[in-house]
Structure formats: structure tokens, C-alpha cells
CSV table of N, CA and C in Angstrom, one decimal:
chain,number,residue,atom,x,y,z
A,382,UNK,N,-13.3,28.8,15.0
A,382,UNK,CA,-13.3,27.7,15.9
A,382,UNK,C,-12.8,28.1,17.3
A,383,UNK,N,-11.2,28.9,17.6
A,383,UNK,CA,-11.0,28.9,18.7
A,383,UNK,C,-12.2,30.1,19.6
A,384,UNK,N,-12.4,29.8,20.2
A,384,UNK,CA,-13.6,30.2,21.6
A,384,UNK,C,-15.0,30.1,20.6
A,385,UNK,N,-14.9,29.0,20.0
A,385,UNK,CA,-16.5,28.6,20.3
A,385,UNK,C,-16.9,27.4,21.0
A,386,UNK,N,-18.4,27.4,21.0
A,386,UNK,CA,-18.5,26.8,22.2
A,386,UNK,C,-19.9,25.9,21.4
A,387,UNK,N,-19.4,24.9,20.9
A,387,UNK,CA,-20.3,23.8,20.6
A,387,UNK,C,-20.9,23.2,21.7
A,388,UNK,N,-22.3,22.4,21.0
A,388,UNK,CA,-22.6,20.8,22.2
A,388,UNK,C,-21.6,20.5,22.7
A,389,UNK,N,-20.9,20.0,22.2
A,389,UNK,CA,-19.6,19.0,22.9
A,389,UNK,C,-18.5,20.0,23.8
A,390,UNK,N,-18.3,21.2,23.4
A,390,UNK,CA,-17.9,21.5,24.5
A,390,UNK,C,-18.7,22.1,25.5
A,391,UNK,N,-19.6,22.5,25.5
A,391,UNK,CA,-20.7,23.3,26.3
A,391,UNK,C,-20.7,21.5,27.5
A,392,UNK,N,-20.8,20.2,26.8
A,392,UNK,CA,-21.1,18.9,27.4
A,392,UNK,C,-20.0,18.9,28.5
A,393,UNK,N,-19.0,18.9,28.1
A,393,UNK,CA,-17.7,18.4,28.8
A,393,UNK,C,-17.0,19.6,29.6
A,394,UNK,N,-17.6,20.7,29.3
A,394,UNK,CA,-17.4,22.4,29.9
A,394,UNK,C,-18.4,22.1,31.7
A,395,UNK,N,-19.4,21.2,31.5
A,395,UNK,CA,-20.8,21.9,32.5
A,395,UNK,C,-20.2,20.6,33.1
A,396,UNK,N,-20.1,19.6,32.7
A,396,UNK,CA,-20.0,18.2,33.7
A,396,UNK,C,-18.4,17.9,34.3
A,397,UNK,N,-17.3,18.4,33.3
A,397,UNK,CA,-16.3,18.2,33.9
A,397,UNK,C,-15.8,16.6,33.8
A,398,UNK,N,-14.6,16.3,33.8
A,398,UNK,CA,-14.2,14.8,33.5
A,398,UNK,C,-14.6,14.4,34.7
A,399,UNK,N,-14.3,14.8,36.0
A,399,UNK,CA,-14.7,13.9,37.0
A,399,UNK,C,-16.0,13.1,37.1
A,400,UNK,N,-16.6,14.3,36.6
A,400,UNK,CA,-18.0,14.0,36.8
A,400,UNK,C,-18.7,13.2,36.1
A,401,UNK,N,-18.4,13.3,34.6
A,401,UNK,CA,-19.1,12.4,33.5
A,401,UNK,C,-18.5,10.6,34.3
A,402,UNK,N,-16.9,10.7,34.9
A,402,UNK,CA,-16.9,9.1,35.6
A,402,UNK,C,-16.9,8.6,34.6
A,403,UNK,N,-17.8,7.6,33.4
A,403,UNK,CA,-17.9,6.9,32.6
A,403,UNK,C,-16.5,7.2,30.9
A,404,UNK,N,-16.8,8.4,31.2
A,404,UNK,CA,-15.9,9.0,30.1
A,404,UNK,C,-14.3,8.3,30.2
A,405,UNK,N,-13.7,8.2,31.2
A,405,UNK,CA,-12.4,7.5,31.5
A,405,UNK,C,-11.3,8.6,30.6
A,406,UNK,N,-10.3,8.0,30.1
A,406,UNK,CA,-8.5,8.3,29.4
A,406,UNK,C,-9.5,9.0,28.2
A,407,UNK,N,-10.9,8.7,27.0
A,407,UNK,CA,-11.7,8.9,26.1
A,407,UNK,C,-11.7,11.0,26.6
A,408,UNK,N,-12.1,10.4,27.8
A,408,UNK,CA,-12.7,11.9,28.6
A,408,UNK,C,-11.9,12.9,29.0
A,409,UNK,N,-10.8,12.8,29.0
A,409,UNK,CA,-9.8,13.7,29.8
A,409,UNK,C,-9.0,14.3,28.1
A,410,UNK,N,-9.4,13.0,27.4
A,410,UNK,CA,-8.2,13.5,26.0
A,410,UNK,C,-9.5,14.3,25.7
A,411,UNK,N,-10.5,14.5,26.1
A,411,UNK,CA,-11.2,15.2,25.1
A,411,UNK,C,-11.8,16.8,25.6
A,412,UNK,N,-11.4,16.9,27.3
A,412,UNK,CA,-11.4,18.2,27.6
A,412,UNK,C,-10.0,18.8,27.0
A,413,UNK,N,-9.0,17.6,27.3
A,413,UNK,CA,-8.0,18.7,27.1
A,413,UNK,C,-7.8,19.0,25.5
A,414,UNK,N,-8.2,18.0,24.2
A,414,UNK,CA,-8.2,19.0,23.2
A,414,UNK,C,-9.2,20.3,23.0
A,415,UNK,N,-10.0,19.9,24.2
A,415,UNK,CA,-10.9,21.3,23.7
A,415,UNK,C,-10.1,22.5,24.8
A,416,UNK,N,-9.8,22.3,25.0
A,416,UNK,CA,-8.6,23.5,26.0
A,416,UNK,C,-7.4,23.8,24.8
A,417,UNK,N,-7.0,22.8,23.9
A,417,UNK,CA,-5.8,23.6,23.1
A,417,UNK,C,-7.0,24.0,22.2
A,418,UNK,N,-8.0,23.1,21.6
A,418,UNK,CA,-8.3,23.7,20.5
A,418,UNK,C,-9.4,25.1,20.6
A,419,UNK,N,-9.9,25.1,21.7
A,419,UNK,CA,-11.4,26.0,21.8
A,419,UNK,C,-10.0,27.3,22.6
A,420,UNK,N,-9.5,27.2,23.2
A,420,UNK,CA,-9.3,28.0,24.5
A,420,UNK,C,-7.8,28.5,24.2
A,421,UNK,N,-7.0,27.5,23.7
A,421,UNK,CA,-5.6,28.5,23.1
A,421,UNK,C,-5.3,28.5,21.8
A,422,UNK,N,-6.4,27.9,20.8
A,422,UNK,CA,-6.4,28.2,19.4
A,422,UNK,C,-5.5,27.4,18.5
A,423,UNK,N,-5.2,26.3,19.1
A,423,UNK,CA,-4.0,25.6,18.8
A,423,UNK,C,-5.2,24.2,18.6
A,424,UNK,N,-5.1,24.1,16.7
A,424,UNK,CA,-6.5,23.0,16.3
A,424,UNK,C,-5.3,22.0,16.5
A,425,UNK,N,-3.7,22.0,15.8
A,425,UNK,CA,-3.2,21.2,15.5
A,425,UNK,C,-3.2,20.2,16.7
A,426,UNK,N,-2.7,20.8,17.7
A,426,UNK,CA,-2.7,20.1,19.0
A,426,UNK,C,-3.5,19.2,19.2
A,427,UNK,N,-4.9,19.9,19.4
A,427,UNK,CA,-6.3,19.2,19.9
A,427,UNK,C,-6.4,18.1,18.7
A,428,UNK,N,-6.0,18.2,17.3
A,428,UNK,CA,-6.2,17.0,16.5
A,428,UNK,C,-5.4,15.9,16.8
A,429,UNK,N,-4.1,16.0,17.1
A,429,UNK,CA,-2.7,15.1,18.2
A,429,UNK,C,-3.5,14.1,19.3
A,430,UNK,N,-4.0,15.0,20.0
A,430,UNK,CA,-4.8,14.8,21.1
A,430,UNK,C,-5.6,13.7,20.7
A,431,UNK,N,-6.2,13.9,20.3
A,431,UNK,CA,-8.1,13.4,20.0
A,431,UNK,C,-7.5,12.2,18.8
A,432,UNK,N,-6.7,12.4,18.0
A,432,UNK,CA,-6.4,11.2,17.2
A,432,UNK,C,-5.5,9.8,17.9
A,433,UNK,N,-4.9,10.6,19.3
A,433,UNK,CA,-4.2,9.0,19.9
A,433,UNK,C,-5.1,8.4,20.6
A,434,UNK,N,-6.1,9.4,21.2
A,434,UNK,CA,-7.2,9.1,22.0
A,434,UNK,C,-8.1,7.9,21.7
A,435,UNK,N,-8.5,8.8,19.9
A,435,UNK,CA,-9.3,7.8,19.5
A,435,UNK,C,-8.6,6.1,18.9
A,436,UNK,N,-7.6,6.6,18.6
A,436,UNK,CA,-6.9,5.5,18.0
A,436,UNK,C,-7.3,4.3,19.0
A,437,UNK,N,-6.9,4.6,20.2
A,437,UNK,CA,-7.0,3.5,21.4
A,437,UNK,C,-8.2,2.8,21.8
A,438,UNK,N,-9.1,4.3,21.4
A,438,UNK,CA,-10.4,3.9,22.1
A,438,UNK,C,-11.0,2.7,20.8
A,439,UNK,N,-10.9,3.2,19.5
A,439,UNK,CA,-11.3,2.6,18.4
A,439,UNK,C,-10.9,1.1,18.7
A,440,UNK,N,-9.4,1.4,19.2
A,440,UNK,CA,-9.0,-0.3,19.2
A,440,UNK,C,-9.6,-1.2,20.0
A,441,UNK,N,-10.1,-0.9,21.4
A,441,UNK,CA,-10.4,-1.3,22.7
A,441,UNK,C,-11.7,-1.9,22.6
A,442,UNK,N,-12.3,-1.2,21.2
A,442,UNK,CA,-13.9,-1.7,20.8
A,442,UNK,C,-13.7,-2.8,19.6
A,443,UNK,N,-12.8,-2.9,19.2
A,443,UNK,CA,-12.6,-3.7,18.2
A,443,UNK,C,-12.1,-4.9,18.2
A,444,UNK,N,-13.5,-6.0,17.9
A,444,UNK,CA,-13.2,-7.2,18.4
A,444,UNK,C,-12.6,-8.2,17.4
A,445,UNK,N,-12.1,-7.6,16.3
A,445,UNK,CA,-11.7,-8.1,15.4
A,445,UNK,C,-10.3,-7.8,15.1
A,446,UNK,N,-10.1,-7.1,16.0
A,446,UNK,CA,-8.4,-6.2,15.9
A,446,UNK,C,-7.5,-7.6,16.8
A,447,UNK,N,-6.2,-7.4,16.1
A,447,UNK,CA,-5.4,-8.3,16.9
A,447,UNK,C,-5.2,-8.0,18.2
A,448,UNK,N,-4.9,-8.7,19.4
A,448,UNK,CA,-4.8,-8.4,20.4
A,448,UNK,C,-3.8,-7.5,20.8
A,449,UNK,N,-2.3,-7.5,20.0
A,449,UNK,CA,-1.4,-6.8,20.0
A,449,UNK,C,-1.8,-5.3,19.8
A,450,UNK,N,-2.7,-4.8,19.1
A,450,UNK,CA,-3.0,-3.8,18.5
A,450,UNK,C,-4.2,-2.7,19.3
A,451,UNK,N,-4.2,-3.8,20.4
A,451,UNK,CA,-5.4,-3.2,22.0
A,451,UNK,C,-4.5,-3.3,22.7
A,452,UNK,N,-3.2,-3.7,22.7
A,452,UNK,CA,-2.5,-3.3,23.9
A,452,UNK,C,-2.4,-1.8,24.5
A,453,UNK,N,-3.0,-1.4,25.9
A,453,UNK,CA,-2.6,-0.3,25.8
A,453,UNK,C,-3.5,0.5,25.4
A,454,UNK,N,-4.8,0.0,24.9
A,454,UNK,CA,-6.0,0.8,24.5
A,454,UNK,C,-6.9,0.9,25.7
A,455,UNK,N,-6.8,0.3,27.1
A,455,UNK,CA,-7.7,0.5,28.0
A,455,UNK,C,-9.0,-0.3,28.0
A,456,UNK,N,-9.6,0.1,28.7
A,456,UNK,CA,-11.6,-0.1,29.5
A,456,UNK,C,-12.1,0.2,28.0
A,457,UNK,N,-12.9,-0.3,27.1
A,457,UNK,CA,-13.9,0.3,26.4
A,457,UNK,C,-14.3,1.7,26.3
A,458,UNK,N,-14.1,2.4,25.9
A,458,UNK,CA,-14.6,4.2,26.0
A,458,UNK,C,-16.8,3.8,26.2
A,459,UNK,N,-16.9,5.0,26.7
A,459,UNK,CA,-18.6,5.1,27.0
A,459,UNK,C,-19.0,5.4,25.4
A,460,UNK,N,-19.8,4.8,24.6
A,460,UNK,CA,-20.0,5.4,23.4
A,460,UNK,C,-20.5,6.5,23.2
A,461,UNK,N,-21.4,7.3,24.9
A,461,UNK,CA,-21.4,8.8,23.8
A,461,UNK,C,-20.5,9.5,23.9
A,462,UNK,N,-19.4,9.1,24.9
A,462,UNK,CA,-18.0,10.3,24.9
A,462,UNK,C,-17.2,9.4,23.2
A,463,UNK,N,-17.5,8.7,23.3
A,463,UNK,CA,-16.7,8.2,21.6
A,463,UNK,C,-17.7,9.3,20.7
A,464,UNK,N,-18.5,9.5,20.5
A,464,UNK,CA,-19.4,10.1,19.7
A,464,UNK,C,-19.1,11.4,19.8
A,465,UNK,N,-19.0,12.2,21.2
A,465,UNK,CA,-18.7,13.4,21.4
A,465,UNK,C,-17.0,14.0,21.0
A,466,UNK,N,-16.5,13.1,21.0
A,466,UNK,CA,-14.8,13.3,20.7
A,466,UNK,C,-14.6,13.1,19.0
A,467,UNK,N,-15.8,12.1,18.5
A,467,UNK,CA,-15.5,11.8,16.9
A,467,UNK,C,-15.7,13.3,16.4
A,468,UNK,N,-17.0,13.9,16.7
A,468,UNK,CA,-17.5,14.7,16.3
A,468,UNK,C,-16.9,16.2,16.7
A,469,UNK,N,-16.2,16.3,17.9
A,469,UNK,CA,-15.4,17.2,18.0
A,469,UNK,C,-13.7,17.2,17.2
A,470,UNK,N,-13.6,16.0,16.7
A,470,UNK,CA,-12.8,15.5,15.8
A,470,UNK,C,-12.8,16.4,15.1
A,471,UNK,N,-14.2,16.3,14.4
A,471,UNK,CA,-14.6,16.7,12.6
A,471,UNK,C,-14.7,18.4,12.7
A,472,UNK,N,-15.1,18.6,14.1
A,472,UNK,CA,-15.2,20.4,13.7
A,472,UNK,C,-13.7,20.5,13.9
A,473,UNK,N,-13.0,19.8,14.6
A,473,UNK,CA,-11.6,20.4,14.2
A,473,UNK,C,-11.1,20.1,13.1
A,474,UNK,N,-10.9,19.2,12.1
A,474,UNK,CA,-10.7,19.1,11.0
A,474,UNK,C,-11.2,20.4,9.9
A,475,UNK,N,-12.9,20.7,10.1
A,475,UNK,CA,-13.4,21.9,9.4
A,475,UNK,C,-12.6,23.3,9.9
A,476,UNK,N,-11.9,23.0,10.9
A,476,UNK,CA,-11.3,24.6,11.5
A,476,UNK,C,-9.8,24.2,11.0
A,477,UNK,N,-9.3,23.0,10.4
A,477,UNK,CA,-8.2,23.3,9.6
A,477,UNK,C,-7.9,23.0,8.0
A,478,UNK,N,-9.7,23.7,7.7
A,478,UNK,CA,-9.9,23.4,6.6
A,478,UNK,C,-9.6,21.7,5.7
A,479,UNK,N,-10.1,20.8,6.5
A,479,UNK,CA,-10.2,19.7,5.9
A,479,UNK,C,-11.4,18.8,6.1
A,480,UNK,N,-12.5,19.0,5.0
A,480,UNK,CA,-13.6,18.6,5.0
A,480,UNK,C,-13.7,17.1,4.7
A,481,UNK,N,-12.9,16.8,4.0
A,481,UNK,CA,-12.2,15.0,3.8
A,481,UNK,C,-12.3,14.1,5.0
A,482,UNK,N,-11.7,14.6,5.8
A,482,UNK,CA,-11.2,14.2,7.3
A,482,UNK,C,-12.6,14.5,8.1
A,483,UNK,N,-13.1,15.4,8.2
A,483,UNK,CA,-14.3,16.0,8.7
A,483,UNK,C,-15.6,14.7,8.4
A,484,UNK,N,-15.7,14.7,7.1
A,484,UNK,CA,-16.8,14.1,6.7
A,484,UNK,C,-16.2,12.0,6.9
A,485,UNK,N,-15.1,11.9,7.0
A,485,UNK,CA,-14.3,10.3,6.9
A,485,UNK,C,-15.2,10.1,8.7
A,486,UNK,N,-14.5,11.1,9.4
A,486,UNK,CA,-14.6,11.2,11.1
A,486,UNK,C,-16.4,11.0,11.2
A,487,UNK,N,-17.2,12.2,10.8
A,487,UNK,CA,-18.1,11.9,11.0
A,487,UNK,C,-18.9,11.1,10.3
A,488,UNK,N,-18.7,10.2,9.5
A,488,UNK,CA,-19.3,8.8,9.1
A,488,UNK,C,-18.8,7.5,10.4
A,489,UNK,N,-17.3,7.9,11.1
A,489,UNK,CA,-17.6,6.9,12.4
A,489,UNK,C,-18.2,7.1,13.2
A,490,UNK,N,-18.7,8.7,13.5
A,490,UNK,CA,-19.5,8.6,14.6
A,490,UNK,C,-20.6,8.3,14.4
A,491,UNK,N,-21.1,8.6,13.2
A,491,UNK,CA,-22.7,8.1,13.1
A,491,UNK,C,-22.6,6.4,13.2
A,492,UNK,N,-22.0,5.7,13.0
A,492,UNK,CA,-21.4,4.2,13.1
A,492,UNK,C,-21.3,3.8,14.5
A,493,UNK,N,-21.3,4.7,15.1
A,493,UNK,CA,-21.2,3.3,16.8
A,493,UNK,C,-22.6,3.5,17.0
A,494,UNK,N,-22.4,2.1,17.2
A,494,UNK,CA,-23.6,1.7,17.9
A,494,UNK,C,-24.2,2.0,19.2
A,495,UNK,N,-25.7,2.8,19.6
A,495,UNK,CA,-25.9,3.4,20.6
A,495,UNK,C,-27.3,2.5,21.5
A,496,UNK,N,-27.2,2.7,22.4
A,496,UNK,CA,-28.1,2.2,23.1
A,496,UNK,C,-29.6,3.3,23.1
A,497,UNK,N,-31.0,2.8,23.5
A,497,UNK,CA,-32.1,4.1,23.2
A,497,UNK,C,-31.3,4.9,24.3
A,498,UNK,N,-31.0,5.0,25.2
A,498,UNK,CA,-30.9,5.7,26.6
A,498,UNK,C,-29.5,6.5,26.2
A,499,UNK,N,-28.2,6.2,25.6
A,499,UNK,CA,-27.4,6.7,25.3
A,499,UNK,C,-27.7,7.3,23.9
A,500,UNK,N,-28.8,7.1,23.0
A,500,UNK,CA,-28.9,7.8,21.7
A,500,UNK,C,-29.7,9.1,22.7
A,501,UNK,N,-30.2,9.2,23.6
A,501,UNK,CA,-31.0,10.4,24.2
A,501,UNK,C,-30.0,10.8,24.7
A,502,UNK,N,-28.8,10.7,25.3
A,502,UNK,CA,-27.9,11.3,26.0
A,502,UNK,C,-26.6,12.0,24.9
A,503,UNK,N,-27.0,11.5,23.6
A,503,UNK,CA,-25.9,12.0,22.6
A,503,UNK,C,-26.3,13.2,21.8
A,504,UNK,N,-28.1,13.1,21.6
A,504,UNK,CA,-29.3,14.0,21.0
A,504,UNK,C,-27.9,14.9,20.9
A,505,UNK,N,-28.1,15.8,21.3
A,505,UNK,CA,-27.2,17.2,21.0
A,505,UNK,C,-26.2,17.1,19.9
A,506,UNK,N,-25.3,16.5,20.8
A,506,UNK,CA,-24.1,16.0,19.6
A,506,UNK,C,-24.3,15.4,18.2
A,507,UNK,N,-25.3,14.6,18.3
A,507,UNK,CA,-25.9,13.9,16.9
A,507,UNK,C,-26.6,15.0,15.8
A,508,UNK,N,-27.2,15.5,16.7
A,508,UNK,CA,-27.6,16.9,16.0
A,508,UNK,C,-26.8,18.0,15.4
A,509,UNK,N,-25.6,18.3,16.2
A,509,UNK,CA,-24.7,19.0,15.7
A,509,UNK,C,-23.6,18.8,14.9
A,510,UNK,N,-23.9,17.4,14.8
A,510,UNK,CA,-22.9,16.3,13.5
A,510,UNK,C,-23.6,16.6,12.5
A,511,UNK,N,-25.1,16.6,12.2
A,511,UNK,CA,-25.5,16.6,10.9
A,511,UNK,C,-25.9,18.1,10.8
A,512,UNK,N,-25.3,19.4,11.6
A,512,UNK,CA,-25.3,20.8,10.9
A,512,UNK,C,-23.8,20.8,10.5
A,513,UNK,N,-23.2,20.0,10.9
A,513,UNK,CA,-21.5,20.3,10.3
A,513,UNK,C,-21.1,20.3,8.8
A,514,UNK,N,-22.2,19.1,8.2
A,514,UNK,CA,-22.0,19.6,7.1
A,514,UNK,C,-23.1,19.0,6.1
């Protein structure tokens, strides 16, 4: 796992957080887990990372969650940076030998709901969710 270079990171490597813009707090947790996890080999970190990330972003979509419980979760995340972060989730889970976690993670990401224009913008990632396992 550390220095490889998946869709999701090759995505977030070429465009940069500035640049995706849409990506927001979703986007920045998600280069920088791929900097502990891809680049200094540190999965535990990048899982830290990507699980408070998502925690918030999960919340921020969830219209059924108490209000108390979106405090502090922000703007909506873009759903294919949710998609790209679940699923770089799950290869980090597989890089700490936990395929439980791996396969739980990617059952959410196949779960959000995508637009046609954002299911063409996630192609890669979606694809590389269903070689994971």
C-alpha cells in the first residue's frame, strides 16, 4: 500500500484540493490521508484522518440524523469525493489487513447516491472498488 498509486490517489495527486474546489474539509482530509498513508506509510494515521472526515461528511448528508449530531459537520461533501475517500477508506483497511472494515466501507460507497454526470466523473473509482475485492 505505502507508494502506491491508485485512481483515487492518481485523482487527487493530478487536480490538487484547490482545484477539485467542490471537494471542500471531504477534500483536504483526503489528500492528506493519502500523504500519511501512500507517501509516509503510516495506514493508521490516514485511517484517523479519513474516519473523522467521513464521520462529518456522513453526518452533513444525513437527513435523518439529529441536528446535534451535524453540528460541525459542514457544507454537504461533493459525492464523488465521498465516494473517492470511502473507497480509499477500504484500501486502507485492506493494507491493515482488515477486510471486514474494507468490505462494511465499501458497501457505503456503492450507497450514495450519484448523479449520471457524477457516476461518469467517479467511473475510475467505482471501478477500482469492485477490483478490491
Amino acid at each position: 500500500m505505502p507508494g502506491s498509486s491508485g485512481p483515487v490517489t492518481e485523482k487527487v495527486e493530478a487536480a490538487g484540493t484547490a482545484a477539485a474546489g467542490v471537494a471542500g474539509r471531504l477534500g483536504l482530509a483526503l489528500e492528506n490521508a493519502i500523504v500519511q498513508g501512500d507517501s509516509r506509510g503510516d495506514l493508521g494515521q490516514a485511517a484517523k484522518i479519513l474516519d473523522g472526515a467521513l464521520r462529518r461528511a456522513l453526518a452533513s448528508r444525513d437527513e435523518t440524523a439529529a441536528p446535534e449530531s451535524r453540528v460541525g459537520a459542514g457544507v454537504e461533501a461533493d459525492a464523488v469525493t465521498l465516494v473517492e475517500a470511502l473507497v480509499y477508506r477500504a484500501e486502507i483497511a485492506l493494507g491493515m489487513d482488515d477486510p471486514a472494515k474494507a468490505a462494511s466501507v465499501l458497501g457505503e460507497a456503492r450507497s450514495v447516491a450519484l448523479t449520471p454526470q457524477e457516476r461518469v466523473r467517479a467511473a475510475d473509482t467505482l471501478r477500482a472498488a469492485d477490483e478490491l475485492m
